Short mmCIF file of C-alpha atoms and ligand atoms in Angstrom, two decimals:
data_model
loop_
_atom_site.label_atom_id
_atom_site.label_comp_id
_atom_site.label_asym_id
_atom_site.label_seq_id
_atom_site.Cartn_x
_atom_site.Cartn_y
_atom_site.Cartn_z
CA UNK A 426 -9.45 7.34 12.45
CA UNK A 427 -9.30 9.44 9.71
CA UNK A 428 -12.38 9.19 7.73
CA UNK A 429 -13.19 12.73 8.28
CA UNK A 430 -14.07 13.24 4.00
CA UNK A 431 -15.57 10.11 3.56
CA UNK A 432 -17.41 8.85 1.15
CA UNK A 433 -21.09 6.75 1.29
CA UNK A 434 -20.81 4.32 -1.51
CA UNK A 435 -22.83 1.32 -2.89
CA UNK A 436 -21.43 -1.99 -3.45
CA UNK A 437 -22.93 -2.67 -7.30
CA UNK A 438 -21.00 -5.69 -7.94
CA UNK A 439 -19.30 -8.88 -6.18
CA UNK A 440 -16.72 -11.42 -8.07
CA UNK A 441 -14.74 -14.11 -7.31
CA UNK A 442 -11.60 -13.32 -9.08
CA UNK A 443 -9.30 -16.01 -7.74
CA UNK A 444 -9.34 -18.26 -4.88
CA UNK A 445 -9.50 -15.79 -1.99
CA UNK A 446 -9.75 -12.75 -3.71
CA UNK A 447 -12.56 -10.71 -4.01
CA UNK A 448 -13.53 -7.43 -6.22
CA UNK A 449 -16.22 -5.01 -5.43
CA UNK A 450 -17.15 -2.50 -7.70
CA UNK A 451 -18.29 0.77 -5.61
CA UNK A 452 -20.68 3.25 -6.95
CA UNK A 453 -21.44 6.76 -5.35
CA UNK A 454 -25.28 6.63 -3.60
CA UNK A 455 -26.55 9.57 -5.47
CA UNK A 456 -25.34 8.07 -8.81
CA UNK A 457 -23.55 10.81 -9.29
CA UNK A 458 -19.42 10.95 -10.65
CA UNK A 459 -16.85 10.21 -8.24
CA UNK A 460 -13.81 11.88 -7.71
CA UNK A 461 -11.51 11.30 -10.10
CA UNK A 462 -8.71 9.19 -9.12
CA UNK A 463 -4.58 8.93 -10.78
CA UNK A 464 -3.12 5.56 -11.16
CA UNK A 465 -1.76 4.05 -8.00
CA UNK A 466 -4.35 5.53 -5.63
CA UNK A 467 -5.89 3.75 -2.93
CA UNK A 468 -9.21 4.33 -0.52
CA UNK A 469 -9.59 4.12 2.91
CA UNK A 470 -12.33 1.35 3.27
CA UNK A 471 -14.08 0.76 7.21
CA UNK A 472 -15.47 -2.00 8.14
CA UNK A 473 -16.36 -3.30 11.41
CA UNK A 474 -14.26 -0.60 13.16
CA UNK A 475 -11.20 -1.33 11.30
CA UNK A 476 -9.79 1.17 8.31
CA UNK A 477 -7.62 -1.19 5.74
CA UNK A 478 -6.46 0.78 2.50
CA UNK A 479 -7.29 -1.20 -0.74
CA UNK A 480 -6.02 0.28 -4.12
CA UNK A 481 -7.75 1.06 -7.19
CA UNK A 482 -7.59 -1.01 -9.98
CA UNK A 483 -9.91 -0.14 -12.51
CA UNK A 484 -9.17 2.25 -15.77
CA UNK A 485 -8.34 5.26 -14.08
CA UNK A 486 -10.73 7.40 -16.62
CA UNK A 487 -13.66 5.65 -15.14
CA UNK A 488 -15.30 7.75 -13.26
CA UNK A 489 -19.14 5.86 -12.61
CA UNK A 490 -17.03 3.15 -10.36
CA UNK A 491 -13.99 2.47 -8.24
CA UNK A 492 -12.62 -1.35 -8.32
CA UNK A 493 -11.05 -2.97 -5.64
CA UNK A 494 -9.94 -6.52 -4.85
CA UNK A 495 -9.35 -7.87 -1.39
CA UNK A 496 -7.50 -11.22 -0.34
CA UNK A 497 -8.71 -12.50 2.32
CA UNK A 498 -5.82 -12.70 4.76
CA UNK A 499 -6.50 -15.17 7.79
CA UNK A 500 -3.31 -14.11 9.04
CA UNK A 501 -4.86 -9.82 9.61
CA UNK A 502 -6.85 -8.31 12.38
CA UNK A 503 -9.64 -8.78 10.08
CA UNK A 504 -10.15 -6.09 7.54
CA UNK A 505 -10.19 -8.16 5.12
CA UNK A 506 -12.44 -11.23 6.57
CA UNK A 507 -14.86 -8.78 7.22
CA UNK A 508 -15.42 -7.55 3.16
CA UNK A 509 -15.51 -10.89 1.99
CA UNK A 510 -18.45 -12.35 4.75
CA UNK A 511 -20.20 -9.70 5.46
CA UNK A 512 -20.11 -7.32 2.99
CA UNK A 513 -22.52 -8.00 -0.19
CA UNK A 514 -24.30 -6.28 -3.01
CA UNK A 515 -26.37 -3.29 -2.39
CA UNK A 516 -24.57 -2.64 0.69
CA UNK A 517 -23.54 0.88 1.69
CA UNK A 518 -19.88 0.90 3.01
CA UNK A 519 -18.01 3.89 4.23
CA UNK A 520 -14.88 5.48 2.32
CA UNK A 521 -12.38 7.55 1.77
CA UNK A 522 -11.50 10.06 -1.20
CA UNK A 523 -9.11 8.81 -3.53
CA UNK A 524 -5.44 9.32 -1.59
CA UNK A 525 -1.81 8.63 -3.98
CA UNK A 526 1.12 7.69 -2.40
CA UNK A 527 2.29 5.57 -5.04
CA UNK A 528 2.09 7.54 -8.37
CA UNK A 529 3.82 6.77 -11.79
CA UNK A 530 6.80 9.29 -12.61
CA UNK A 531 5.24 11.24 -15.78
CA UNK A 532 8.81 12.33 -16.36
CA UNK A 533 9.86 8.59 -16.55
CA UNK A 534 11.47 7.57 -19.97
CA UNK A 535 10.09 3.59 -19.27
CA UNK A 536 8.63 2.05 -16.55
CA UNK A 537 8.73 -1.25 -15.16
CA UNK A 538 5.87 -2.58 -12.99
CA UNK A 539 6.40 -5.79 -10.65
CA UNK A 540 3.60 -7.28 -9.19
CA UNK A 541 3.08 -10.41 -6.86
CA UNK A 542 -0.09 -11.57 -5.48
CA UNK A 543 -2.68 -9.15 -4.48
CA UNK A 544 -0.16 -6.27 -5.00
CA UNK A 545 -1.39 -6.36 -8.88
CA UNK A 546 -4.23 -3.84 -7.96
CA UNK A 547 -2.36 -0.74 -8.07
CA UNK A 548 -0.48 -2.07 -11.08
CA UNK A 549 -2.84 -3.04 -13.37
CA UNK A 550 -4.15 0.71 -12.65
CA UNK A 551 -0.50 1.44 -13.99
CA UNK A 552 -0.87 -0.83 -17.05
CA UNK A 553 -4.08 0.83 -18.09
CA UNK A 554 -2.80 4.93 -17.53
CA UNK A 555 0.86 3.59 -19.47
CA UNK A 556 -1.50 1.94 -22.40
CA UNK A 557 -3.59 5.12 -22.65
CA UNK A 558 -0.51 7.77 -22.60
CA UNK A 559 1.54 5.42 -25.41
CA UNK A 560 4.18 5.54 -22.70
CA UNK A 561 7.00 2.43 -23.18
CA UNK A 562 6.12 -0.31 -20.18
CA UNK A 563 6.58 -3.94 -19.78
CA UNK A 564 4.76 -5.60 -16.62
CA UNK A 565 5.42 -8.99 -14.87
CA UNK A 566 2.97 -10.68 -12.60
CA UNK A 567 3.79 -13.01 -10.08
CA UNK A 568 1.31 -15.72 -7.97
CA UNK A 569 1.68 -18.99 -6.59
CA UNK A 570 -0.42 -20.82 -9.29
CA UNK A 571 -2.82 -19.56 -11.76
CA UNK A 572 -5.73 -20.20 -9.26
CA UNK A 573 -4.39 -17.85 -7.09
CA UNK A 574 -3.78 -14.88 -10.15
CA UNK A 575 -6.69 -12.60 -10.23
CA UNK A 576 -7.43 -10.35 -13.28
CA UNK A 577 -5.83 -12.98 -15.36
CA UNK A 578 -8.21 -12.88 -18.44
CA UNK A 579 -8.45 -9.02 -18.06
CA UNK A 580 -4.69 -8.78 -18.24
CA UNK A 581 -4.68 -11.26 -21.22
CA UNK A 582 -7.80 -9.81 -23.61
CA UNK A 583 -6.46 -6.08 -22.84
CA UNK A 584 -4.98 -3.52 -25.03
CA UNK A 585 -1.38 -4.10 -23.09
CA UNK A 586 -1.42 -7.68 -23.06
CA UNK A 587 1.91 -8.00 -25.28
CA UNK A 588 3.57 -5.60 -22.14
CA UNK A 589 2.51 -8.66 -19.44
CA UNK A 590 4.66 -11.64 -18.60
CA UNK A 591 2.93 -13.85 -16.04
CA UNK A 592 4.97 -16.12 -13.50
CA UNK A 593 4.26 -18.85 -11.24
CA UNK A 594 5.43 -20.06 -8.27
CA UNK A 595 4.25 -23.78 -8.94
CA UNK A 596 5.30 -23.52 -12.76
CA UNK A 597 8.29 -24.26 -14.50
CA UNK A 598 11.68 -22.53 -13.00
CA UNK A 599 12.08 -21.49 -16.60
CA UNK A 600 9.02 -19.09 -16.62
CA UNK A 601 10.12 -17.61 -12.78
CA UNK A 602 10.65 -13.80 -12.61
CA UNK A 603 14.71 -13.13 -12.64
CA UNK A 604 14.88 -10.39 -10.45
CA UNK A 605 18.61 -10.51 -10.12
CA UNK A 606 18.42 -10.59 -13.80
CA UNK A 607 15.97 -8.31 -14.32
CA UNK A 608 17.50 -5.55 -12.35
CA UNK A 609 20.72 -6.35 -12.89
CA UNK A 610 21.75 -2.79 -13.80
CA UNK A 611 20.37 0.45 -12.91
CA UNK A 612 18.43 1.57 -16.41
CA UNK A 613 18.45 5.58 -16.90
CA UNK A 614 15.15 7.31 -16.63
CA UNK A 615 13.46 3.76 -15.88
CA UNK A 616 11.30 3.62 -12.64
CA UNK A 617 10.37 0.83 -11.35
CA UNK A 618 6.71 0.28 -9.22
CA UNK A 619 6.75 -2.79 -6.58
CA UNK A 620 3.18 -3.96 -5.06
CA UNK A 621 2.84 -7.74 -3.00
CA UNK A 622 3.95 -9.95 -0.23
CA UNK A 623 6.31 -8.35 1.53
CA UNK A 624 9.14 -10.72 1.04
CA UNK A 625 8.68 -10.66 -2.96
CA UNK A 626 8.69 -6.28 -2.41
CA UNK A 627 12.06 -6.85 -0.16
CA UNK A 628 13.67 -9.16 -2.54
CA UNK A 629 12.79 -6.62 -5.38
CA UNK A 630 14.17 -3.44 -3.40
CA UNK A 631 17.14 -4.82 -2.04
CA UNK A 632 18.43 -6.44 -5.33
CA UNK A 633 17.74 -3.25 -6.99
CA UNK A 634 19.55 -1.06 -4.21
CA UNK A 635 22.44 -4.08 -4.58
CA UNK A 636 22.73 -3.45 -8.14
CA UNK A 637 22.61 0.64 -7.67
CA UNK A 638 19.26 1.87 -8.86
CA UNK A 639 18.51 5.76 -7.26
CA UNK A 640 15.99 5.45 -5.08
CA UNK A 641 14.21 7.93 -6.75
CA UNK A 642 13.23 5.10 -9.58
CA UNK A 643 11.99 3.19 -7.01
CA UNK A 644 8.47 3.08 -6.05
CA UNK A 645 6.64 1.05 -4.20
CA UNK A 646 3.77 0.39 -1.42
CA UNK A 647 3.49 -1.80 1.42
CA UNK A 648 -0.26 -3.32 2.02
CA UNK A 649 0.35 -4.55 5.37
CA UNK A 650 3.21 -5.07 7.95
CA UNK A 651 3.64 -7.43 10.87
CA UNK A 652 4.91 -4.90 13.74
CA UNK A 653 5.57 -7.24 16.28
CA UNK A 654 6.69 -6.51 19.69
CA UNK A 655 9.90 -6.67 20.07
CA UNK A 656 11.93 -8.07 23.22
CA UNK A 657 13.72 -4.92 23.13
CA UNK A 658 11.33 -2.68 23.15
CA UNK A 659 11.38 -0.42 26.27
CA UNK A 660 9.68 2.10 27.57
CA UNK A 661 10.57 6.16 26.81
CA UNK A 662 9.19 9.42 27.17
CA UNK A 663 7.31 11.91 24.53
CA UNK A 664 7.47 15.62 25.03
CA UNK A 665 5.18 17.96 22.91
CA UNK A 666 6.73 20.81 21.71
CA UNK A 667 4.11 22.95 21.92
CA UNK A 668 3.17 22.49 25.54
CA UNK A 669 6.53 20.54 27.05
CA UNK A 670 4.55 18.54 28.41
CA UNK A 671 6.21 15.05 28.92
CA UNK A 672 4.08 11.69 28.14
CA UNK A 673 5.48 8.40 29.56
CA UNK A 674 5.44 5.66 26.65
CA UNK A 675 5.33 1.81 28.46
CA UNK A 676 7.02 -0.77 26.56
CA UNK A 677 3.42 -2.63 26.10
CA UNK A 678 2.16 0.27 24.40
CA UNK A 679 2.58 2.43 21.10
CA UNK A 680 3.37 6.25 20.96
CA UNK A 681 -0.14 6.59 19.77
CA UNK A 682 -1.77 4.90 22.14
CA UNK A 683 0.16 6.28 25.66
CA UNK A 684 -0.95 9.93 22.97
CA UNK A 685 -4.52 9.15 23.46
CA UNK A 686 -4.58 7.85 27.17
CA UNK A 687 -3.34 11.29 27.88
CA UNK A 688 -5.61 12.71 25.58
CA UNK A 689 -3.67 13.84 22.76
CA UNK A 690 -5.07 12.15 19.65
CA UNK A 691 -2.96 11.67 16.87
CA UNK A 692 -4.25 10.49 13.12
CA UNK A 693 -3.92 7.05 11.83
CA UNK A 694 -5.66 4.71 9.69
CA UNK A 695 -3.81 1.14 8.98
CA UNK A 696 -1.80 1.35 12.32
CA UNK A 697 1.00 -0.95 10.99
CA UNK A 698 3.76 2.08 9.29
CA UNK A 699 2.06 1.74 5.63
CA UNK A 700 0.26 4.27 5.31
CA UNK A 701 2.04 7.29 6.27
CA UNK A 702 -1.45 9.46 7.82
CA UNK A 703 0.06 9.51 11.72
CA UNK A 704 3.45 10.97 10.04
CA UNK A 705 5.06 13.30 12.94
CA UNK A 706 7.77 15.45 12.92
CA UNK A 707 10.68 14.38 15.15
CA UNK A 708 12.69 17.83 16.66
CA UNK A 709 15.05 16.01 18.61
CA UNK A 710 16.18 12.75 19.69
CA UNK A 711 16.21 9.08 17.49
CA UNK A 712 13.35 7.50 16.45
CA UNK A 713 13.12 3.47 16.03
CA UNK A 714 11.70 2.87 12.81
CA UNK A 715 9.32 0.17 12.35
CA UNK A 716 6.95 1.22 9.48
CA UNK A 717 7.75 0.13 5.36
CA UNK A 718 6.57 3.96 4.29
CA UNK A 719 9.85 5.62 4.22
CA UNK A 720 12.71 5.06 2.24
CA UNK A 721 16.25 4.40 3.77
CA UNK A 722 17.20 7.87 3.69
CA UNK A 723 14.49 9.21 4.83
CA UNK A 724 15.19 6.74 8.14
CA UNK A 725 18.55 7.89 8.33
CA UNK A 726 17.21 11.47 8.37
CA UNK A 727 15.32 10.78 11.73
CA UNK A 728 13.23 13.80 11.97
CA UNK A 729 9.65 12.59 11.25
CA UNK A 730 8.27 9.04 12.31
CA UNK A 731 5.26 6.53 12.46
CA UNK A 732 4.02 7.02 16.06
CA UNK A 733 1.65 4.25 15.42
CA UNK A 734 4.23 1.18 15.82
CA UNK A 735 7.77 2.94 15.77
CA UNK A 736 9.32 3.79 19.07
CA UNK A 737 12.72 5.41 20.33
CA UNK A 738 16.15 4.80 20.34
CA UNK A 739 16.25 7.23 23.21
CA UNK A 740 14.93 7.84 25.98
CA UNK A 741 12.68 10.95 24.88
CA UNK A 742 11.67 11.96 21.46
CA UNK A 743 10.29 15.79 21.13
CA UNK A 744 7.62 15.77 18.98
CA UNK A 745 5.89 18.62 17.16
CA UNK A 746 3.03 18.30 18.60
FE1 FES B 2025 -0.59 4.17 8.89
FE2 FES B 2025 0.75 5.03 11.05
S1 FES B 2025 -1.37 4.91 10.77
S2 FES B 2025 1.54 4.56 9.09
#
């Protein structure tokens, strides 16, 4: 795991923000300023021998607390079942620095920030950096009902309200989000930011690559995948570049795991391709993607790969390693 910098901080505060969602407002131990953190970050939180990442959603400026919300997710391994039971106020929980791998474009000339669900963390981090810098935004927030919306009153009473459009599922069709409409053409120097379920991020992306926007005014960040075995998924071989030596991966198994059985650890943290921390460099043969952290071309390029659920398209992968 890679909680090698962590952080020992206090849990000062508990809320109910919506029904099955949960903030908790960290503090450092010794009272003293965190590290400072840019819009979009997230922290590596442990809990019960599992490492989720959970974004930042308070003013970025703030530097006495760091804000995050968790759903609680029946469907996960759970991360997130764990926070909500068994983790209350005055608690000391283990976490990471402050890591961005979803940052707004400074050079942008607008920006346009979709949220759905639980993915309005990192974006209402967005909202408040855009409202501070005077930079040109508009924001639309999608959730099943209004029960289900967290930060809804924060959103409404803030400085950026008038940027916010709120959408739900259960409302009327005429207040849905248009994404076909909204992204109907490619806008220049407009970037847009995509956090939630990962069919409303997938619906956003591939309308938007339909329609022709660069990928480099898309951003975006998965929370969690389902990497499910696959019926094809065979078995192949690893060699390390640095020693040769060859590593047998069996089809029940990921390249990270077979790694470790032979002693060679590798990195991770969510082990489900979001994150990016077990990133390896692929010297020669074809990976089989399986993560949501690269972009298409970065796929196509096939020379770095998520060892912690993507395999091989052949039968060895050298690895620099
Ligand atoms: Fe997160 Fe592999 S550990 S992408």
């Amino acid at each position: 795991m890679s909680m090698a910098t962590g952080l020992d901080v206090r849990v000062a505060a508990k809320a109910t923000e919506a029904l099955d969602i949960c903030s908790f407002e960290l503090v450092a131990v010794d009272g003293k300023p965190l590290p400072a953190f840019s819009a979009g970050s997230h922290v590596d939180v442990t809990i019960g021998g599992l490492t989720r990442q959970y974004s930042l959603c308070n003013d970025p400026a703030e530097t006495h607390r760091y804000l995050i919300a968790v759903l609680r997710d029946p469907a996960t391994r759970g991360g997130s079942a764990g926070l909500h039971e068994r983790v209350q106020v005055g608690d000391v929980i283990r976490i990471s620095a402050p890591k961005n791998h979803f940052a707004l474009a400074h050079d942008a000339g607008g920006h346009l920030l979709l949220a759905g669900g639980i993915g309005v963390t990192p974006i209402l981090c967005m909202a408040e950096r855009l409202a501070v810098m005077a930079a040109p935004f508009e924001m639309h927030y999608c959730a099943r009902s209004r029960e289900r919306m967290a930060f809804h009153d924060r959103i409404a009473s803030s400085r950026f309200a008038s940027h916010v459009q709120f959408h739900f599922d259960a409302g009327p069709a005429a207040q849905k989000f248009d994404i076909a409409g909204r992204l109907a053409e490619p806008m220049p120097g407009v970037h847009v930011y995509v956090c939630g379920p990962k069919g409303f991020m997938e619906a956003v992306l591939s309308t938007a690559r339909a329609q022709g926007w660069p990928e480099a005014q898309l951003h975006y960040e998965f929370f969690s995948a389902d990497v499910a075995p696959s019926a094809s998924d065979d078995s192949f071989e690893v060699q390390l570049a640095s020693s040769g030596r060859i590593v047998v991966v069996p089809k029940d198994k990921t390249v990270v795991q077979a790694l470790a059985a032979a002693g060679v650890e590798v990195q991770t943290s969510c082990e489900q391709g979001v994150c990016g921390t077990c990133i390896t460099r692929v010297l020669s043969g074809t990976p089989d993607h399986k993560d949501l952290y690269f972009t298409p071309e970065e796929h196509a390029a096939n020379d770095q790969f998520t060892p912690c659920c993507s395999r091989s398209k052949s039968s060895r992968l050298v690895l620099d390693l």
